[in-house]
GROMACS .gro file of C-alpha atoms in nm:
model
  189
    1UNK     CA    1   5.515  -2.706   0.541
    2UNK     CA    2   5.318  -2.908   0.285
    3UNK     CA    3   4.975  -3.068   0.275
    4UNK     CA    4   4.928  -3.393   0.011
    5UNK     CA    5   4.638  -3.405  -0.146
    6UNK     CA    6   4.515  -3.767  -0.305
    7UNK     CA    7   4.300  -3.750  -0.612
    8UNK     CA    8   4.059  -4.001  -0.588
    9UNK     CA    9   3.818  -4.106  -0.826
   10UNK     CA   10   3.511  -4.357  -0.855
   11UNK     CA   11   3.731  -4.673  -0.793
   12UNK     CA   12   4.083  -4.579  -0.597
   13UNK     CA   13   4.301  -4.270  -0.547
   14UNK     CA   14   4.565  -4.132  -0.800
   15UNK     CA   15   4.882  -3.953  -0.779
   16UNK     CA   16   4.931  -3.696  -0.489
   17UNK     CA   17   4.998  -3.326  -0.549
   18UNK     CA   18   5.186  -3.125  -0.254
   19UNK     CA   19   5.066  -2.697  -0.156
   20UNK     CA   20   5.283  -2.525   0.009
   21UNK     CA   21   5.141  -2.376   0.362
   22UNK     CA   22   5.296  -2.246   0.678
   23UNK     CA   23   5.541  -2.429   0.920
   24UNK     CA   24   5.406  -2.750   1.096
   25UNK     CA   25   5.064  -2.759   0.976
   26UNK     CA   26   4.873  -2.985   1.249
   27UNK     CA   27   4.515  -2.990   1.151
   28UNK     CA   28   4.297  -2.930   0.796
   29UNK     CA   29   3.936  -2.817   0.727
   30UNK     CA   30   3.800  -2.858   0.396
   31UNK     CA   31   3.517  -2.687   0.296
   32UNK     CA   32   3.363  -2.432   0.040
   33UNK     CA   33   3.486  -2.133   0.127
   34UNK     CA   34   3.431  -1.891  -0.172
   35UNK     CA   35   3.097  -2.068  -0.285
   36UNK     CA   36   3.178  -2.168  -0.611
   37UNK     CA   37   3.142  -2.559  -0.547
   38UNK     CA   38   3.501  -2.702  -0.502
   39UNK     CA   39   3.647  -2.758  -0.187
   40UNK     CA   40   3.903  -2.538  -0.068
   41UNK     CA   41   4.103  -2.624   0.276
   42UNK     CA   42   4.228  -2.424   0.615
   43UNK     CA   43   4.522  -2.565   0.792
   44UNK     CA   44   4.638  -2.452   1.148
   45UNK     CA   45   5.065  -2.361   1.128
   46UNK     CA   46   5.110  -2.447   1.466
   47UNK     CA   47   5.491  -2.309   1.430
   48UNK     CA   48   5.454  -2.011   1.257
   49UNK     CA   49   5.155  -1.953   1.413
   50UNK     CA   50   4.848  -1.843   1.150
   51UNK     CA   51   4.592  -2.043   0.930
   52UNK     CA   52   4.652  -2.083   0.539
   53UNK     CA   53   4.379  -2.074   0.330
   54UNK     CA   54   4.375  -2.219  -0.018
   55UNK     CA   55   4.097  -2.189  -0.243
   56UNK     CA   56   4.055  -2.414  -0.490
   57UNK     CA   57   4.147  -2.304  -0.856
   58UNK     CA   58   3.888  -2.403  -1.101
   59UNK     CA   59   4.162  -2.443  -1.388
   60UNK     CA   60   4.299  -2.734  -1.144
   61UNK     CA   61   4.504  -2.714  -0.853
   62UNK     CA   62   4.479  -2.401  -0.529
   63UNK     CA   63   4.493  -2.067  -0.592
   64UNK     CA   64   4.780  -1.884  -0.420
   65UNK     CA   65   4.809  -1.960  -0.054
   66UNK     CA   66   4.659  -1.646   0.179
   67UNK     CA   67   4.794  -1.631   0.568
   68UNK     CA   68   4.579  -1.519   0.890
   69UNK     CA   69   4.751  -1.440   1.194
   70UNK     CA   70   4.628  -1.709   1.507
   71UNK     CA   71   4.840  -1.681   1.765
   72UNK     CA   72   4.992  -1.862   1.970
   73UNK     CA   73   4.945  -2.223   2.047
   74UNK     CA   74   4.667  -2.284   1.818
   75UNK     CA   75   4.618  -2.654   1.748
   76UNK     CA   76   4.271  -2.668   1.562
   77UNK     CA   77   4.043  -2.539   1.337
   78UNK     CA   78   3.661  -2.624   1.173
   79UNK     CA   79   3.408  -2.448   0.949
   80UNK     CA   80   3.075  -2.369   0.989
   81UNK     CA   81   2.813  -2.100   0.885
   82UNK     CA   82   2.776  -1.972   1.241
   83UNK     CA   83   2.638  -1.655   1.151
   84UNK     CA   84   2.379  -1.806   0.912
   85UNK     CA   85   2.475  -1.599   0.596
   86UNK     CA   86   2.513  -1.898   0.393
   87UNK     CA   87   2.899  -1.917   0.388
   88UNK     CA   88   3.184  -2.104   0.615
   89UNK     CA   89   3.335  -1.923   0.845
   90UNK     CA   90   3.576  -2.056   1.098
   91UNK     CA   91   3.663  -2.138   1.469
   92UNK     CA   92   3.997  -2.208   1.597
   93UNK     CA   93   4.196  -2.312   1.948
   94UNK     CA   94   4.408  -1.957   2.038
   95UNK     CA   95   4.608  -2.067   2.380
   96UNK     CA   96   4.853  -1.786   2.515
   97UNK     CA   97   5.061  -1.788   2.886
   98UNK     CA   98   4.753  -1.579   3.042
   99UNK     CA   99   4.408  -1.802   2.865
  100UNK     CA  100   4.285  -2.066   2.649
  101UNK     CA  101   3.985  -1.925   2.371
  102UNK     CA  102   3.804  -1.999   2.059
  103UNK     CA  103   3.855  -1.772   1.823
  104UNK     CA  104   3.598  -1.676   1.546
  105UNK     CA  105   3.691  -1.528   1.154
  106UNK     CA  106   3.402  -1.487   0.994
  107UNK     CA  107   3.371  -1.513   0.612
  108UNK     CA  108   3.323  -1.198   0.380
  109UNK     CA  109   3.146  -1.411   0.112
  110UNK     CA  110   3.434  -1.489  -0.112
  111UNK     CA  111   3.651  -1.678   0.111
  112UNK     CA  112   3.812  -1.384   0.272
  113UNK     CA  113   3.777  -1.361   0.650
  114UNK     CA  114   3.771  -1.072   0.902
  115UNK     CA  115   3.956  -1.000   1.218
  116UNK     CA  116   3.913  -1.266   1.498
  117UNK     CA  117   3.632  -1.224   1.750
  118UNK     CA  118   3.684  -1.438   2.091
  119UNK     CA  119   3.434  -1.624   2.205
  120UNK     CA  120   3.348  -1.529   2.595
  121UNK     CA  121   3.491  -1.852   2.791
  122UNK     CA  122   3.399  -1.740   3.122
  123UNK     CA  123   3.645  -1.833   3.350
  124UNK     CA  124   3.903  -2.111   3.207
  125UNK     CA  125   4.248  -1.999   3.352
  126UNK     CA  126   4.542  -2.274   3.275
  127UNK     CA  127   4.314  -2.463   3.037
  128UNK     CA  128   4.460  -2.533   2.646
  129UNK     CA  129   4.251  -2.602   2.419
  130UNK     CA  130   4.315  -2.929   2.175
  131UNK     CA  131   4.038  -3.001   1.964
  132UNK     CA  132   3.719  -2.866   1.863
  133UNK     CA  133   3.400  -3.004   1.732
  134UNK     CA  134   3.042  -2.839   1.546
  135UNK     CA  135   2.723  -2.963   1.546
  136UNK     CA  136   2.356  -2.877   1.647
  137UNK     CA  137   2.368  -2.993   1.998
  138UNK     CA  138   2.058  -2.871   2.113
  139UNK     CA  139   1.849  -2.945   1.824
  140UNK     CA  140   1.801  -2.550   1.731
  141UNK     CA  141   1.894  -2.544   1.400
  142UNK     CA  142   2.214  -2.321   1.499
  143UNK     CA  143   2.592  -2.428   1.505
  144UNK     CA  144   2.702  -2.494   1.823
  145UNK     CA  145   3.084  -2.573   1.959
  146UNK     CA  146   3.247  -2.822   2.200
  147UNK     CA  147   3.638  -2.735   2.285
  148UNK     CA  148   3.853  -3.053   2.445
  149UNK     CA  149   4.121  -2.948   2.696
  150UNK     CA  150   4.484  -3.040   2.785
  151UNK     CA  151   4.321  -3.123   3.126
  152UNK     CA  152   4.039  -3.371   3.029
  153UNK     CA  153   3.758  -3.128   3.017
  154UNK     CA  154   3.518  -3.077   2.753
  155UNK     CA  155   3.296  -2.742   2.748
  156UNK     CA  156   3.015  -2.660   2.537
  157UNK     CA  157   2.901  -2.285   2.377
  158UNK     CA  158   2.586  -2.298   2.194
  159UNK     CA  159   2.567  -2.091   1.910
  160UNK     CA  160   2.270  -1.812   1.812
  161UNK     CA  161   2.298  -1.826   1.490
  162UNK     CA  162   2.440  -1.480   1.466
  163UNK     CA  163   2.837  -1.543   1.531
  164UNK     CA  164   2.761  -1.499   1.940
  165UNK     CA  165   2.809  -1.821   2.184
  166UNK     CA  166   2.768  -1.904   2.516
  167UNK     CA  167   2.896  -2.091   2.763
  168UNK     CA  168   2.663  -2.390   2.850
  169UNK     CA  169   2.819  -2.652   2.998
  170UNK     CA  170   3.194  -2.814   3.128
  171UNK     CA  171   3.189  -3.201   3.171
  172UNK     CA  172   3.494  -3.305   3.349
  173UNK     CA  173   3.604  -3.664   3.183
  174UNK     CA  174   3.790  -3.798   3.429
  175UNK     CA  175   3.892  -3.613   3.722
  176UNK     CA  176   4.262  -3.692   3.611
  177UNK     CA  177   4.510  -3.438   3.539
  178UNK     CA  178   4.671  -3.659   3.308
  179UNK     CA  179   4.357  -3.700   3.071
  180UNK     CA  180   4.395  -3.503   2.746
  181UNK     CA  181   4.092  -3.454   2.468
  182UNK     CA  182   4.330  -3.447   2.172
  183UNK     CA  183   3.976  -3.486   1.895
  184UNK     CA  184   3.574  -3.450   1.943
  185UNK     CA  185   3.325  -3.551   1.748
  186UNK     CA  186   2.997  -3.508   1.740
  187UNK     CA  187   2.698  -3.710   1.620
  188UNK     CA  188   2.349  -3.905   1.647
  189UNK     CA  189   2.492  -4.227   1.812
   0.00000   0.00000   0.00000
C-alpha cells in the first residue's frame, strides 16, 4: 500500500518519504504527466485492482492520490506519448478468465486520463500478460509496444502515432510452457 521514494541529490540519496497508493502495488512508471516538469508516478494495485496516479506537488511532496479502475490481473504499466499530442499517456497488462490485452488511457493534458481503449490482440486466448516494454522498433518515429506472456511469448504492436496498434509479430522464446517473460526491455544493443 505504500511506495518509498529516495531523495537523492548530486552525491548520495537522503531520507525516504512513503505515499499512500492502492493494495499491493507491483510495478511504477514515472514520468511527467501534467507537463509542468516534475516527475509524477503510476503504480499498478494488483489487489485492488486500478492504477494510482500521483502528481507531483510543486510545494514538495504528491498531490492527492487519484484511482483508475484496471481490472483484473493487471501486472504492468509504462508511459508514452502514443498519440503524439505531446503528453504521457499510458499502457497497461488487463488479464481476465476469457483474454489477456493491453489496455490504453490516454492523457487529457493535465495528467487526467480517459476511459481505457483495448488494443486489438488478434487471437491470444489463455495468454497473461507480465510485462510490457516501449520503444521505436521500427525506426518510424512512433511508439511502439512489446507485451511478455505467462507462456514465454513475446508479441509486438507497432504504434501509428495516433493511439491505434497493430499486431506485428509473436516470437515464441522457448517452446516451453514453463518459460515466463516477467520484464522487457528494449534498446540499441
Amino acid at each position: 500500500k505504500l511506495v518509498r521514494i529516495f531523495w537523492g541529490n548530486s552525491t548520495n540519496y537522503g531520507s525516504a518519504s512513503q505515499w499512500t497508493v492502492g493494495n499491493n502495488p507491483w510495478q511504477v512508471a514515472v514520468g511527467d504527466l501534467n507537463g509542468d516538469g516534475l516527475d509524477d508516478f503510476v503504480t499498478v494495485n494488483y489487489g485492488t485492482h486500478d492504477l494510482s496516479v500521483r502528481l507531483r506537488d510543486p510545494a514538495g511532496g504528491f498531490k492527492a492520490e487519484v484511482r483508475y479502475a484496471s481490472g483484473s490481473d493487471t501486472r504492468d504499466v509504462q508511459l508514452g506519448d502514443f498519440d503524439g499530442d505531446g503528453d504521457l499517456d499510458m499502457v497497461y497488462t488487463y488479464n481476465d478468465a476469457a483474454n489477456a490485452r493491453l489496455r490504453l488511457r490516454k492523457n487529457n493534458g493535465n495528467g487526467s486520463f480517459g476511459a481505457p481503449t483495448d488494443i486489438q490482440m488478434g487471437s491470444v486466448a489463455g495468454v497473461v500478460f507480465h510485462s510490457i516494454a516501449v520503444g521505436d522498433l521500427d525506426h518510424d518515429g512512433k511508439l511502439d509496444l512489446a507485451g511478455g506472456t505467462g507462456d514465454g511469448r513475446i508479441y509486438v504492436f507497432l504504434g501509428d502515432g495516433k493511439g491505434g496498434f497493430s499486431r506485428e509479430a509473436t516470437e515464441d522464446l522457448s517452446g516451453d510452457a514453463t518459460c515466463r517473460v516477467y520484464d522487457l526491455g528494449i534498446g540499441d544493443l
